[in-house]
Each structure stands twice: as structure tokens, then as C-alpha cells.
């Protein structure tokens, strides 16, 4: 498929026609904005907007009011092809903080090569609370941040669909050393590959690539044609060599509830 057609399909299925991604979440279409609101541990934010110079500032203010009333920090997920062209500047002026930009990359799920894992390493699909704890442990060690919020989300995914693993963990002699999440969106062509992390000492040994291709096989087995990644600078060249195409860029703009009240800060999703 032509990259522009693929981007149009992505925008339609995962943004404009987005579905709630967990229990207790709802997706609303209001005045040119598609947003998700859910529990505090869920992802809360703006998925898509169709704005122009006349409507943008009012829409931004309305989203701030909505999430402030709900008591939830949130994210505006801004893509490089979104309008108006200065929407990022408008978000910063309203109190949002941009995080590092990422690259939207997509590949056909069943066209990725097999990647072997090092001797002594096993890739295990997460199916229970033990696996969830291992994923949280890896992310905390790999990224140096508190990743406890992942636990409730992964457990909710398992409860809603026990047959579909929400993550895959790499075990070296029984010790979790790498992990990555998987989101299969029913009724769409896309599966999302998220949160790949590897603990120090195991980086550069192919675990990230192996987790990408393993999750792609799961996605293909569940009927998803494409896998999608929001790639950081470090992973973009790896994904390109695996056969991923670049479709756009995406920048998370986060809004802390203290913004506009005399204190400014950032909040990670």
C-alpha cells in the first residue's frame, strides 16, 4: 500500500474511529476532537483533532477544562501532519509540555524476519499476574522510573481477553531482562507495539528485535495486517532495517493539572 494511503487508513481506524482501550474508558467525539477519558491508570488524552486557526484555541481550552474537571493529567498526541501547522505552539502557550518527538512506523506483520534470541533466553507471552509483575520489573529497571501504573492496565487487558497476551517478556535463566507490550485493536488492521525495554547488561544483543518480530507474529495470528510503533531515535534505524516504513512523526504534549495555576511540570503517560 502507498504510504499516504496507509497513513490515511491509520488515521481513520486508530484515531478518528478510535475505540476505548480498556475497562472504564470512553471515547468521545466533540467539536473536531477525539479524546479518551478513563481511570487514572489508563491513558487519558486527545487521539485526533481536525482543527484550523479559527477553532484550535477554543478546542484546546475545552480539553483542558474537561480533564481538569475530571482531575486527570492528560496528553495531546500531536502528529506531524495535523492541522493547524502551529498547533504545537498553541499547545505550549496553553501550558502543555512537549516530550521527545517519535516516528510513526508501520510494517506488514507477516513480512518481518525471524530473529533468534541468545542462548539461554526464552520469550514468554504474559498470561498471568507473575508475567505482569515481570514486565513492570523490567520497565522499572530499564527506564529508571516507577512503572507500577502498567500493572493494572495489563491485568485489565488479561481479564478482558485472556486468550490474547498483552505483553511478552524475555527471561534469561528465569530472570526477566527485556519486555514489551502489545495492543490488538479489534476491527482494525493495526496492532500496536509499545514499551520495549531491556535492562542494562542485555542491550545490544538482539532482544528488542526479537520482541518486535515475536509480537508481530502474534498480531498476524489474530488477523492484524500491520504492526505500528512510535519509534524513538534509538529504535528507528533498527525498525527500518527490519522493514518498517516511516509514515509521520508524533509528539506527546502533556498537561499537568498544576499548569496555569502557578506551577508547571510534566506528567508521563
XYZ file of C-alpha atoms in Angstrom:
269
model
C 0.000 0.000 0.000
C 1.122 3.550 -0.773
C 2.478 5.271 2.392
C -0.091 8.062 2.156
C -2.940 5.559 1.811
C -1.532 3.654 4.778
C -1.378 6.853 6.837
C -4.974 7.674 5.883
C -6.048 4.187 6.974
C -4.172 4.568 10.277
C -5.747 7.957 10.958
C -9.219 6.646 10.230
C -9.071 3.358 12.132
C -6.969 4.257 15.165
C -7.626 7.961 15.591
C -10.890 9.229 14.106
C -12.736 5.944 14.764
C -10.828 5.074 17.950
C -12.368 2.671 20.441
C -11.837 2.625 24.218
C -8.647 0.735 25.014
C -9.624 -0.552 28.452
C -12.400 -1.066 31.002
C -13.858 2.153 32.348
C -12.619 4.175 29.364
C -14.815 6.099 26.954
C -14.035 7.778 23.634
C -15.847 10.997 22.757
C -16.104 12.989 19.511
C -16.620 16.638 20.413
C -16.141 19.739 18.222
C -13.394 18.369 15.993
C -11.614 16.426 18.749
C -11.494 12.701 19.550
C -10.447 12.058 23.159
C -10.309 9.202 25.633
C -11.157 9.517 29.320
C -10.748 6.701 31.814
C -9.352 5.732 35.215
C -6.209 7.421 36.493
C -4.001 4.465 35.480
C -5.402 4.449 31.924
C -4.173 6.545 29.008
C -6.102 9.824 29.020
C -5.834 12.298 26.196
C -6.564 13.564 22.700
C -6.181 10.985 19.934
C -7.138 13.088 16.919
C -8.176 16.594 16.058
C -9.424 18.242 12.897
C -8.880 21.900 13.727
C -7.949 25.134 11.981
C -6.620 28.512 13.048
C -10.125 29.668 13.945
C -11.152 26.711 16.116
C -7.861 25.480 17.625
C -7.524 27.692 20.720
C -11.132 27.140 21.784
C -10.761 23.375 21.375
C -7.520 23.338 23.373
C -9.143 25.280 26.217
C -12.127 22.914 26.191
C -9.904 19.843 26.610
C -8.029 21.434 29.499
C -11.349 22.211 31.201
C -12.623 18.675 30.612
C -9.635 16.866 32.113
C -9.220 19.383 34.915
C -12.836 18.742 35.938
C -12.075 15.008 35.904
C -8.916 15.519 37.971
C -6.756 13.798 35.336
C -3.442 14.825 33.794
C -3.591 14.098 30.072
C -1.736 14.003 26.798
C -2.436 15.595 23.439
C -0.942 13.222 20.888
C 0.104 15.572 18.097
C 1.139 14.207 14.698
C 3.351 15.961 12.185
C 0.555 16.145 9.612
C -2.105 17.522 11.990
C -3.574 20.979 11.497
C -3.206 23.835 12.008
C 0.546 23.787 11.379
C 1.194 25.825 14.528
C -0.877 23.607 16.839
C 2.235 22.661 18.794
C 2.953 26.318 19.526
C -0.649 26.822 20.640
C -0.408 23.823 22.996
C 2.791 25.168 24.563
C 1.193 28.560 25.021
C -1.719 26.875 26.827
C 0.590 25.176 29.342
C 1.431 21.852 27.692
C 4.957 20.446 27.783
C 6.246 18.612 24.682
C 8.139 15.383 25.192
C 10.640 13.965 22.709
C 9.187 13.515 19.218
C 8.818 9.969 17.913
C 8.449 8.478 14.448
C 5.291 6.654 13.395
C 6.488 3.472 11.665
C 4.442 0.604 10.220
C 5.249 -2.817 8.756
C 3.274 -5.774 7.443
C 3.038 -8.178 10.358
C 3.721 -11.371 8.432
C 6.637 -9.959 6.395
C 9.096 -9.441 9.235
C 12.089 -11.801 9.511
C 12.627 -14.264 12.322
C 15.144 -13.004 14.873
C 16.852 -15.597 17.100
C 17.401 -14.915 20.804
C 20.699 -15.501 22.613
C 21.372 -18.893 24.160
C 19.643 -19.277 27.498
C 16.930 -16.705 26.711
C 13.258 -17.598 26.404
C 10.482 -15.363 25.099
C 7.350 -15.911 27.146
C 3.915 -14.465 26.476
C 2.328 -12.854 29.530
C -0.745 -14.771 30.695
C -0.915 -14.213 34.459
C -0.022 -11.926 37.367
C 3.530 -13.283 37.535
C 4.154 -12.222 33.963
C 2.659 -8.802 34.630
C 4.989 -8.315 37.611
C 7.940 -9.272 35.433
C 7.008 -6.686 32.801
C 6.707 -3.962 35.454
C 10.067 -5.002 36.944
C 11.820 -4.828 33.564
C 10.382 -1.412 32.736
C 11.328 -0.016 36.127
C 14.901 -1.286 35.784
C 15.274 -0.386 32.099
C 13.880 3.143 32.244
C 14.702 4.066 35.847
C 11.162 5.232 36.543
C 8.235 3.927 38.550
C 6.304 1.728 36.109
C 3.734 0.491 38.607
C 0.910 2.043 36.584
C 1.448 -0.619 33.909
C 0.324 -3.424 36.208
C -3.385 -2.517 36.441
C -3.575 -1.853 32.689
C -2.045 -5.222 31.782
C -4.215 -7.083 34.279
C -7.320 -5.397 32.844
C -6.308 -6.464 29.333
C -5.865 -10.054 30.515
C -9.215 -10.043 32.299
C -10.991 -8.690 29.219
C -9.319 -11.115 26.794
C -7.443 -13.977 28.494
C -6.564 -15.535 25.129
C -4.522 -12.544 23.985
C -1.215 -11.766 25.712
C -0.850 -8.041 26.497
C 2.937 -8.305 26.631
C 5.934 -10.552 26.013
C 8.848 -10.925 28.416
C 12.372 -12.243 27.752
C 13.745 -14.461 30.531
C 17.439 -15.254 30.899
C 17.743 -18.314 33.116
C 14.403 -17.343 34.639
C 15.290 -13.670 35.231
C 13.248 -11.050 33.310
C 15.670 -8.960 31.233
C 13.500 -7.456 28.487
C 9.793 -6.890 27.926
C 7.390 -5.154 25.573
C 3.644 -4.598 25.364
C 1.154 -5.486 22.636
C -2.228 -3.915 21.867
C -4.550 -5.614 19.408
C -7.357 -3.260 18.410
C -10.422 -5.313 17.383
C -11.878 -4.496 13.998
C -8.762 -2.738 12.696
C -5.818 -3.711 10.522
C -3.294 -2.493 13.106
C -1.633 -3.856 16.219
C 0.400 -1.535 18.432
C 3.869 -2.448 19.695
C 4.656 -0.437 22.828
C 7.149 -0.009 25.619
C 10.084 -2.184 24.551
C 12.698 -2.048 27.309
C 15.853 -4.044 28.082
C 17.829 -3.967 31.312
C 21.441 -2.839 31.272
C 23.805 -5.682 30.506
C 21.458 -7.231 27.947
C 21.241 -4.356 25.497
C 22.695 -4.696 22.019
C 22.090 -8.452 21.887
C 19.013 -8.524 19.664
C 16.287 -8.760 22.298
C 14.465 -5.646 21.082
C 14.337 -7.011 17.515
C 13.263 -10.433 18.729
C 10.415 -8.951 20.760
C 9.267 -6.890 17.765
C 9.086 -9.875 15.431
C 7.566 -12.175 18.056
C 4.761 -9.723 18.774
C 4.238 -9.236 15.036
C 3.615 -12.979 14.676
C 1.031 -12.810 17.467
C -0.661 -9.874 15.722
C -0.740 -11.701 12.385
C -2.212 -14.804 14.035
C -5.035 -12.600 15.374
C -5.820 -11.216 11.919
C -3.969 -7.875 12.038
C -2.200 -6.999 8.809
C 0.069 -4.272 10.167
C 2.110 -3.562 13.275
C 2.739 0.022 14.350
C 5.446 1.601 16.521
C 6.001 5.123 17.845
C 9.764 4.876 17.486
C 12.377 6.758 19.464
C 15.616 7.808 17.765
C 17.402 4.745 19.146
C 14.911 2.246 17.729
C 14.137 3.915 14.392
C 17.189 2.540 12.488
C 16.596 -0.944 13.917
C 12.990 -0.918 12.750
C 13.938 0.434 9.333
C 16.317 -2.491 8.833
C 13.504 -4.873 9.781
C 11.349 -3.384 7.018
C 9.254 -0.717 8.755
C 8.098 2.343 6.777
C 8.019 5.879 8.147
C 4.568 7.483 7.904
C 4.727 10.582 10.125
C 6.024 11.924 13.417
C 4.213 12.145 16.728
C 4.940 14.266 19.784
C 3.258 13.765 23.167
C 2.207 17.097 24.668
C 1.468 16.509 28.356
C -0.621 18.694 30.615
C -0.069 18.703 34.366
C -3.075 19.755 36.409
C -0.930 22.428 38.070
C -0.324 24.133 34.719
C -1.955 27.520 34.625
C -2.201 27.616 38.412
C 1.272 28.991 39.130
C 3.153 25.681 38.827
C 4.264 23.985 35.668
C 5.506 20.442 35.259
C 5.297 17.359 33.093
C 3.480 14.124 33.542
C 4.390 10.857 31.862
C 1.579 8.707 30.492
